[in-house]
Coordinates of C-alpha atoms in Angstrom, one line a residue:
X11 CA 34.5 -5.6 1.9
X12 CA 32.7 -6.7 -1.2
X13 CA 28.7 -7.3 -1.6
X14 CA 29.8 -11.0 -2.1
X15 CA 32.0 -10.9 1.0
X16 CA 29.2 -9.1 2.8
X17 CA 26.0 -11.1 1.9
X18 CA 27.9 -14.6 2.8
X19 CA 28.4 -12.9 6.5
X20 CA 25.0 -11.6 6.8
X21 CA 24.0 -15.1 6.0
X22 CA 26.0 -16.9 8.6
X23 CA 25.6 -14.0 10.7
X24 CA 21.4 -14.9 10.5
X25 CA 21.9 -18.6 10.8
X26 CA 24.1 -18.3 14.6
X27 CA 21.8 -15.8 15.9
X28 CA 18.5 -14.1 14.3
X29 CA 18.4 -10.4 15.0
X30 CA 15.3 -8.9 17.1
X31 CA 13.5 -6.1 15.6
X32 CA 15.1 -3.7 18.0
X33 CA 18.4 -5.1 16.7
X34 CA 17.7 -5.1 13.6
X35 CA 16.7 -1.1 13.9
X36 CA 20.1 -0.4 15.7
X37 CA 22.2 -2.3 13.1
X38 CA 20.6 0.0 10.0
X39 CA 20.7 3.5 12.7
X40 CA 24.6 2.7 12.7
X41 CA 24.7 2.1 9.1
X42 CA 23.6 5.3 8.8
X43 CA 25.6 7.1 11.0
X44 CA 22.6 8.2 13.4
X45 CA 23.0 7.9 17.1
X46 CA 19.1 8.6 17.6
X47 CA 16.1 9.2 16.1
X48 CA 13.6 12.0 17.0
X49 CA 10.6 10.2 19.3
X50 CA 7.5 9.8 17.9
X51 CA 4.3 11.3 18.9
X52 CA 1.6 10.0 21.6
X53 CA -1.5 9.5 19.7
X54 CA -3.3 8.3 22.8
X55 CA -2.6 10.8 25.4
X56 CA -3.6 14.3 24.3
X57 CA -1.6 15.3 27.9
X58 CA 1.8 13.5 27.1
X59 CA 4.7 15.4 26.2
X60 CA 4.6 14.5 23.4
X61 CA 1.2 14.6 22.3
X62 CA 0.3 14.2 18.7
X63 CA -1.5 17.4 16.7
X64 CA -4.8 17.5 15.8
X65 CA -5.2 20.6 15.4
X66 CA -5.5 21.6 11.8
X67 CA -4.4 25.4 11.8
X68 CA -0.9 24.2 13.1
X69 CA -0.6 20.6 10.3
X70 CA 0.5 22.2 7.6
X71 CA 2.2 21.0 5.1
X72 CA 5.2 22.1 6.7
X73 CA 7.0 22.4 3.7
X74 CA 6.2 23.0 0.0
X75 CA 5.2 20.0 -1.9
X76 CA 7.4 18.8 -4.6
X77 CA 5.6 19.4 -7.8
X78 CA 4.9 15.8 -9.5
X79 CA 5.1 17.5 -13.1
X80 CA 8.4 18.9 -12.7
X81 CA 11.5 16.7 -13.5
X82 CA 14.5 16.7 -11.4
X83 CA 16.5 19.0 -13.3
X84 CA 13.8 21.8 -13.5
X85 CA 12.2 21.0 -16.8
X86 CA 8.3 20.6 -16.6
X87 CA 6.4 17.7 -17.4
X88 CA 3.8 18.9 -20.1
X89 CA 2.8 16.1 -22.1
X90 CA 1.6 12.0 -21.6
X91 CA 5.0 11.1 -23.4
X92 CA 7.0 13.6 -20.6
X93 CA 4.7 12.0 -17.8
X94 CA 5.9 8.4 -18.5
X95 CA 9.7 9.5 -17.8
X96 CA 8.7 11.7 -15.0
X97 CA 7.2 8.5 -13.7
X98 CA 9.6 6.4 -13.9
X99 CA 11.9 8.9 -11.8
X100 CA 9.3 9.0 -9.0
X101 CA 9.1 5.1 -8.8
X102 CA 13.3 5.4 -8.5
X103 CA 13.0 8.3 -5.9
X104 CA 10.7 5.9 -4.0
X105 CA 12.9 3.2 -4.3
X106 CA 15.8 4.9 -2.9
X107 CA 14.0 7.1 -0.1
X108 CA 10.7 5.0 1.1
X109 CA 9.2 1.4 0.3
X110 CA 12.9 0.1 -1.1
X111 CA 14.0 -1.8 -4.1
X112 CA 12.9 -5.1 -5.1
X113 CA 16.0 -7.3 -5.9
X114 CA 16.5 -8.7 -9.8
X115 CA 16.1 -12.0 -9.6
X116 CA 13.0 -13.3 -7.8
X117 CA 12.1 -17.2 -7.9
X118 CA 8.9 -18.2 -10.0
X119 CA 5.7 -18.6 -8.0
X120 CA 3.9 -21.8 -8.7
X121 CA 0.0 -21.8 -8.2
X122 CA -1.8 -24.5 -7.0
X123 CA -5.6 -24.6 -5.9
X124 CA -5.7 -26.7 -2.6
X125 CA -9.2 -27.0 -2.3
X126 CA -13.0 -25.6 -3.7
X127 CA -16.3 -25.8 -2.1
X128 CA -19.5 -24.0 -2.4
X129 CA -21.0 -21.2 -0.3
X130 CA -23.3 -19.2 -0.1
X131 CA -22.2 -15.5 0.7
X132 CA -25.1 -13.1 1.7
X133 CA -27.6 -14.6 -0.5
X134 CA -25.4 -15.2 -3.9
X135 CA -24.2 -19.3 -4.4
X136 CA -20.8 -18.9 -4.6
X137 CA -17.4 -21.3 -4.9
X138 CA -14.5 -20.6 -2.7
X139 CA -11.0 -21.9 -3.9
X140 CA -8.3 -21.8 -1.1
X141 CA -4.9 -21.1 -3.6
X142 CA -1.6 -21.5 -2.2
X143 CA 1.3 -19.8 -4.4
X144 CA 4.7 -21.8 -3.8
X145 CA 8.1 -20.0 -4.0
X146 CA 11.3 -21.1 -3.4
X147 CA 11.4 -25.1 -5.0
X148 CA 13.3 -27.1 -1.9
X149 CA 14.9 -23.9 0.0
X150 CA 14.0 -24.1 3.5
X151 CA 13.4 -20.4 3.2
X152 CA 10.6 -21.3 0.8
X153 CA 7.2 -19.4 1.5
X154 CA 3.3 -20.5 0.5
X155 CA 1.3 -17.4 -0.5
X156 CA -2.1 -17.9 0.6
X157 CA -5.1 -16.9 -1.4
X158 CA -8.7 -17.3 -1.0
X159 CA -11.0 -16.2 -4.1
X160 CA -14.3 -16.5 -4.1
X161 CA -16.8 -16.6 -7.1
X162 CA -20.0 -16.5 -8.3
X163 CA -21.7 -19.8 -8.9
X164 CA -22.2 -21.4 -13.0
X165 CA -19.7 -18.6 -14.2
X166 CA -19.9 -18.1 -17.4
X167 CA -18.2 -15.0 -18.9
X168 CA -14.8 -13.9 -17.2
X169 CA -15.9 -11.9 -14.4
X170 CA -13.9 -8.7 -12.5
X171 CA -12.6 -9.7 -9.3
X172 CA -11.6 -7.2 -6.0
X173 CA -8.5 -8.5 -4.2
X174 CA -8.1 -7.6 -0.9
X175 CA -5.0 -7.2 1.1
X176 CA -5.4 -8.5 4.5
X177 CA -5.0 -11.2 7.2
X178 CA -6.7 -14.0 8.4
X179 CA -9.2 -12.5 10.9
X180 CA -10.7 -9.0 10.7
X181 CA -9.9 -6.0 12.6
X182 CA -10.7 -6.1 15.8
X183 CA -14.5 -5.3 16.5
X184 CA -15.0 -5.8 13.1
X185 CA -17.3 -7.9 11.3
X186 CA -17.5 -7.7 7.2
X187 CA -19.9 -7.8 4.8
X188 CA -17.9 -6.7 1.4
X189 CA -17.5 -10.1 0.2
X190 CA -21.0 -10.5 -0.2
X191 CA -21.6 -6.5 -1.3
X192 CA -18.8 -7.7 -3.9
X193 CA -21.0 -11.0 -5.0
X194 CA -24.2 -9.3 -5.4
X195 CA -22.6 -7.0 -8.4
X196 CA -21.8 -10.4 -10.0
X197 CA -17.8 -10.2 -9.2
X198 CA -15.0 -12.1 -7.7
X199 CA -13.9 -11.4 -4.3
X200 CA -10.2 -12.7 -3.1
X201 CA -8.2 -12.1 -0.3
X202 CA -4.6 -12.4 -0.1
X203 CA -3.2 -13.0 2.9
X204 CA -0.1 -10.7 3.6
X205 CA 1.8 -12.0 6.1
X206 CA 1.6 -15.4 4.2
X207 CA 4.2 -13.3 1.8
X208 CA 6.2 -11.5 4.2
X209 CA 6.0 -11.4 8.5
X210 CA 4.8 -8.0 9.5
X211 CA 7.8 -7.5 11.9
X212 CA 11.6 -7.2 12.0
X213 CA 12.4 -9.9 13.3
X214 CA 10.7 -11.9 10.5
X215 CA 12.5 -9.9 7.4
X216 CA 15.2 -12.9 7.1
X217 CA 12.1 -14.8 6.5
X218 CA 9.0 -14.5 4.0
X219 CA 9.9 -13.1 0.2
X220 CA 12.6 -10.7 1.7
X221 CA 14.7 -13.4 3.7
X222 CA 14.2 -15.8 0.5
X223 CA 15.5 -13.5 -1.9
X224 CA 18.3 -12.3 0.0
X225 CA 19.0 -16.2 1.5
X226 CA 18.5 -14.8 4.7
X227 CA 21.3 -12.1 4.8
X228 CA 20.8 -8.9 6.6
X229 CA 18.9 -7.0 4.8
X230 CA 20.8 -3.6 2.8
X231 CA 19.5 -0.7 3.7
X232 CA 18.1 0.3 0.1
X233 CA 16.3 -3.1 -0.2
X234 CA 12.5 -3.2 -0.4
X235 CA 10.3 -3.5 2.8
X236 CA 7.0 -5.3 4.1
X237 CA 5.1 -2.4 1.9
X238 CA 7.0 -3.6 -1.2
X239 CA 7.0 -7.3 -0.2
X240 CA 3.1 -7.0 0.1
X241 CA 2.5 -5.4 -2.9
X242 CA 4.8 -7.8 -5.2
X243 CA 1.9 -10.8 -3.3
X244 CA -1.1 -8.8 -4.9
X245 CA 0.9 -8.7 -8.2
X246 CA 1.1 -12.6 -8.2
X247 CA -2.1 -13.1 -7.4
X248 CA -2.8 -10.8 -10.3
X249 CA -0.8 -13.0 -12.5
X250 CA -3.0 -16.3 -11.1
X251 CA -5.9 -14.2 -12.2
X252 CA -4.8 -14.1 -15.7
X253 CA -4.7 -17.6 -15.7
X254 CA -8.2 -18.5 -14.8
X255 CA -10.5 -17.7 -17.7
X256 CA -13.0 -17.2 -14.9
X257 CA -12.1 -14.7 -14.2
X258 CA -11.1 -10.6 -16.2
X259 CA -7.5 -9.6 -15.4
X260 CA -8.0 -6.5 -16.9
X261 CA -11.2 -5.4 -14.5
X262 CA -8.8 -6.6 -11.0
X263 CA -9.6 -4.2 -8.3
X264 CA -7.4 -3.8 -5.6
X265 CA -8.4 -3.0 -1.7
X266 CA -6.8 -2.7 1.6
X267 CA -7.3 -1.3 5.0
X268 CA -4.8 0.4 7.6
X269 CA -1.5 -0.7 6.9
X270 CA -2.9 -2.7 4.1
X271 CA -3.9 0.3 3.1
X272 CA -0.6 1.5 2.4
X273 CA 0.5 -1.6 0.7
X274 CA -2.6 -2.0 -1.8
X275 CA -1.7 2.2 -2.7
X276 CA 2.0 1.0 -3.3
X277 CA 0.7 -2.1 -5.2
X278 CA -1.1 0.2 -7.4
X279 CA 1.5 2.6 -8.0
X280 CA 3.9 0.3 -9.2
X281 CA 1.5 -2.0 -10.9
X282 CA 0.0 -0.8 -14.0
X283 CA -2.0 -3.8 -14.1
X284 CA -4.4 -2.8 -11.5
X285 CA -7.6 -1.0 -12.9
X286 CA -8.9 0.6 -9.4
X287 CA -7.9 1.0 -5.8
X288 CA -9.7 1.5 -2.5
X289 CA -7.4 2.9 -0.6
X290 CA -8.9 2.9 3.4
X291 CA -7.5 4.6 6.5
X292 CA -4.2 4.1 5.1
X293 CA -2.3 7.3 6.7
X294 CA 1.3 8.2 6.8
X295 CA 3.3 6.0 4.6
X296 CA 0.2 5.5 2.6
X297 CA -2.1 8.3 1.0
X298 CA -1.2 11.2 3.8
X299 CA 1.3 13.6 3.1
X300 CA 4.3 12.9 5.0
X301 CA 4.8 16.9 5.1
X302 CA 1.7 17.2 7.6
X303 CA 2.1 17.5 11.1
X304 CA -1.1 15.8 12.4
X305 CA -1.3 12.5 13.5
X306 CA 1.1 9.8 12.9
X307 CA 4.6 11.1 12.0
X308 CA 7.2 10.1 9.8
X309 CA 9.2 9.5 13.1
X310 CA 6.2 7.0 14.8
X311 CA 7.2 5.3 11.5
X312 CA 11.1 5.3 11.4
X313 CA 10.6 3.2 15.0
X314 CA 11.1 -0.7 15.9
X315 CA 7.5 -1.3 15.7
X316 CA 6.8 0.0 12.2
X317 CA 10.4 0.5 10.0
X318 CA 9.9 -3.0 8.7
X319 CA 7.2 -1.6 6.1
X320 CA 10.0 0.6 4.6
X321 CA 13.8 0.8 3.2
X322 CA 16.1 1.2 6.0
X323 CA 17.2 4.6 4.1
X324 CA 13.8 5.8 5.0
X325 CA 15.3 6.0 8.8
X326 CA 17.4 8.6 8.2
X327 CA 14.1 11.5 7.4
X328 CA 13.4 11.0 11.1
X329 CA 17.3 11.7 12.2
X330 CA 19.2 13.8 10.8
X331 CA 16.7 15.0 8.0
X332 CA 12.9 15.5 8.0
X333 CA 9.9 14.8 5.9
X334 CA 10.9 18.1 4.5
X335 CA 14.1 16.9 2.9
X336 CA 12.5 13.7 1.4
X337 CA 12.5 13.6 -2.8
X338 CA 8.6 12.8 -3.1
X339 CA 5.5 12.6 -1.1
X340 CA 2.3 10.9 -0.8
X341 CA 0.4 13.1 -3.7
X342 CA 3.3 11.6 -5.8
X343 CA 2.5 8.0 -4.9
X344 CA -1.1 8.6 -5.8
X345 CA -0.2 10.1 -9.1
X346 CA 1.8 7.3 -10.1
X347 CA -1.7 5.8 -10.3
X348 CA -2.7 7.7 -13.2
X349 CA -5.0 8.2 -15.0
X350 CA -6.4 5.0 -13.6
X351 CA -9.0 5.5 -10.9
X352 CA -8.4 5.7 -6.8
X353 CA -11.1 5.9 -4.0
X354 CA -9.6 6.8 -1.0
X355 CA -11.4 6.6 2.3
X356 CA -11.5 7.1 6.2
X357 CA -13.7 7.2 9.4
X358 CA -13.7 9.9 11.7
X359 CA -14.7 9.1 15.2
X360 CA -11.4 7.1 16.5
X361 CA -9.6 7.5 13.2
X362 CA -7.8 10.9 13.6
X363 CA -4.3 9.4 13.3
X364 CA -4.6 8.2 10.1
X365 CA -5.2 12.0 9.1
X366 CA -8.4 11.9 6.3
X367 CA -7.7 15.5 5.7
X368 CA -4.1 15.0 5.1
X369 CA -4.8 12.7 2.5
X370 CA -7.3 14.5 0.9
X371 CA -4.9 17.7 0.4
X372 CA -2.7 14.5 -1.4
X373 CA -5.6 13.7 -3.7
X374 CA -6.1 17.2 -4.7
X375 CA -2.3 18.0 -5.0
X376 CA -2.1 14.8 -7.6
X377 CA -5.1 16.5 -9.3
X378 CA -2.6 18.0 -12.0
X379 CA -1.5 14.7 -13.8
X380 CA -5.1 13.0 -13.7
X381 CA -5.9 16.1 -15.5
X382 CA -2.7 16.3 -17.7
X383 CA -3.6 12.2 -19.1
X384 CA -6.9 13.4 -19.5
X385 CA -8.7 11.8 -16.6
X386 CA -10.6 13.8 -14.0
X387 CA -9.5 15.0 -10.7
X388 CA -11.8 15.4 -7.5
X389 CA -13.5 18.5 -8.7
X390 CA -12.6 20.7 -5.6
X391 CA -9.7 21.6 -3.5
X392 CA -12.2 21.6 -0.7
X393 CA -12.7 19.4 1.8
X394 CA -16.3 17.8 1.8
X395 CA -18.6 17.0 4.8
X396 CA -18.2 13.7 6.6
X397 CA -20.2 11.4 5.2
X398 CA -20.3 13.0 1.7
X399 CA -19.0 11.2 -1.0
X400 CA -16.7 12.8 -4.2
X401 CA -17.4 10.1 -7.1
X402 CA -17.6 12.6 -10.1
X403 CA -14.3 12.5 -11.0
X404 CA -11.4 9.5 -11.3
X405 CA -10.1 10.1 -7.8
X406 CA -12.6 9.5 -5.1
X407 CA -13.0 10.3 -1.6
X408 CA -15.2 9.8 1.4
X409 CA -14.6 10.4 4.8
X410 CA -17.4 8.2 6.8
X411 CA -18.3 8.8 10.5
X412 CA -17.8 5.9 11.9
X413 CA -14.0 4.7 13.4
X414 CA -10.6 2.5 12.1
X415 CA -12.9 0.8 10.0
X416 CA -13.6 0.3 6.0
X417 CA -17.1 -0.5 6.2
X418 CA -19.0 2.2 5.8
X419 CA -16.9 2.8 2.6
X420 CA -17.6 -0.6 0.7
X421 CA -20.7 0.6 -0.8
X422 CA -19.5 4.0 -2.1
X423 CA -16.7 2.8 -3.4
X424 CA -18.5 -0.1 -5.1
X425 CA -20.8 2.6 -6.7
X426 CA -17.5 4.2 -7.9
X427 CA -16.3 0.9 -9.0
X428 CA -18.7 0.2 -11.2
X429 CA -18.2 2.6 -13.6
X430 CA -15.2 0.9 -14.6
X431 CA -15.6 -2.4 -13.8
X432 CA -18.8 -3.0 -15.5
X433 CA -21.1 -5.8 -14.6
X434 CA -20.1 -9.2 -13.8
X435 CA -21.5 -13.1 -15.4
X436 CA -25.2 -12.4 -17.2

């Protein structure tokens, strides 16, 4: 069957009856030849069967890390020229095996600000623009990217901004102040709504940027994910930036928590644009090495609830193969970052699954090209006290001891962030 043949009957195969999540899942399993996937791990229960690990002297890595400054056919990476092909190998090897590739032609995304008020957040005046980015023209698949970027009142030199990746409301039990920490340095602060870009489910991936660029076929299994989808919104929102003289698109900091977490990592990985990242709580599939056993697993991932944030080849590391067998990890991801700076952050009390040891061990094993570009890396391969912060070099990290929450992080990170970002309007 050709790929013509084959994207006209995922089309009118969508349009009778939209898959579920769970059918989606069994449609890419069979693609792949796997009958089953491994289970994934009870993070709840510490009695289940099936009980995650959280104990340390049995998480590994399981495997020996691939080493980021060694190419593919054995030669070593050993100077900033040799680093930029290297890198452009791991973005293909996370292409193929994780986030997924994003399709050739995308349509143009119009910006248009819908409305602008004042406010006051904390105690800086501020404006508030709510910015809707249109894709799509007259499709019925078309999507609105929703924005919100806030600024500081009588602006008068282009200021940095820090774009958040989130949702609508907060986390639950969560109430934020780091729109106002963010104002009282004298930046921007915007939030980009992710599911206004792409559903955060399978049933929704005919929908959103995926189902628009595909015209609502099923999605191939090598085609990009929610993770990828997410990321490509932040780097719109970084091309609005550039358009607002405002505002500095060179000094655009990127943030996200949890699963956003993941997405504003990928985000920065991919786009060089991007001058720093807090990376919170993100865990497997984001800054923890998929090569630990503690926590989430690659195979909590690889399920109905979850395999929407990744290419449907990713599927196959919890089957047949393991997160042994996969071409890259997450110290990879984070080198792709270099030399540009990362703070990476977690809680502790209630936030063991997202593994802050894990991805600490990633910070320290992408150490090698930070140091190789001349940047700095943590400054230890040990792993610090909760509640002490590692801001000496350009990777950061913090571990705060509180829960599933970025809170406690915003001001250490901010401290970090200034160092690059400067000061905002006089």
């Amino acid at each position: 069957m050709t790929r013509l043949l084959a994207a006209a009957l995922g089309v009118l195969l969508c349009a009778a009856a939209p898959l579920t999540a769970e059918q989606d899942h069994r449609r890419i399993l069979d693609a792949l030849h796997i009958a089953a996937l491994r289970p994934g791990v009870n993070g709840n229960d510490p009695n289940a069967p099936n009980a995650a690990n959280y104990d340390e002297a049995k998480a590994g890595p399981t495997s020996p890390l691939p080493d980021p400054l060694t190419f593919a056919d054995g030669r070593p990476v050993a100077t900033p020229a040799a680093w930029r092909r290297r890198r452009a190998e791991l973005l293909a090897r996370f292409d193929r095996a994780i986030y997924g590739r994003v399709p050739a032609h995308l349509p143009p995304v119009v910006w248009t600000v819908a409305d602008s008020a004042p406010e006051t957040v904390g105690t800086a005046p501020a404006i508030t623009r709510h910015v809707v980015g249109h894709a799509g023209g007259a499709d019925p698949r078309a999507i609105d990217i929703q924005l919100t970027l806030t600024l500081p009142a009588n602006v008068r030199t282009p200021v940095p901004v820090i774009l958040q990746i989130g949702t609508a409301r907060a986390f639950p039990g969560m109430t934020s102040t780091w729109r106002a920490q963010v104002l009282a340095k004298g930046w921007a602060a915007a939030t980009l709504i992710a599911t206004s870009v792409q559903p955060d489910d399978g049933t929704g991936l005919a929908a959103g940027i995926i189902g628009l660029a595909d015209h609502g076929a099923l999605r191939p299994r090598d085609l990009w994910g929610a993770l990828r989808a997410w990321a490509w919104g932040a780097s719109r929102a970084l091309d609005y930036f550039a358009s607002d003289p405002a505002l500095d698109a060179q000094r655009v900091g990127i943030e996200g928590h949890s699963r956003y977490g993941k997405a504003a990592l990928v985000a920065m990985a991919y786009d060089p644009r991007f001058a720093i990242a807090f990376v919170s709580s993100s865990g497997a599939g984001g800054a923890n090495l998929l090569r630990r056993n503690f926590g989430e697993r690659i195979e909590n991932l690889a399920g109905a609830n979850e395999y929407h944030w990744f290419a449907g080849n990713f599927l196959k590391y919890a089957g047949p193969l393991t997160a042994g067998d996969l071409p890259v990890d997450a110290h990879e991801l984070i080198a792709l970052c270099a030399p540009r700076p990362v703070f990476i952050g977690a809680g502790r009390d209630g936030d063991r699954w997202v593994d802050a040891h894990g991805m600490f061990l990633a910070e320290v094993a992408a150490g090698p090209v930070y140091r190789l570009l001349g940047a700095r890396d943590l400054g230890t391969t040990t792993m610090p006290p909760v509640d002490t912060a590692l801001l000496g070099g350009d990777l950061a990290f913090r571990q705060h001891p509180g829960g599933h929450t970025p809170e406690p992080n915003w001001p250490a990170f901010l401290d970090f962030a200034r160092r690059y970002l400067g000061t905002g309007a006089p």
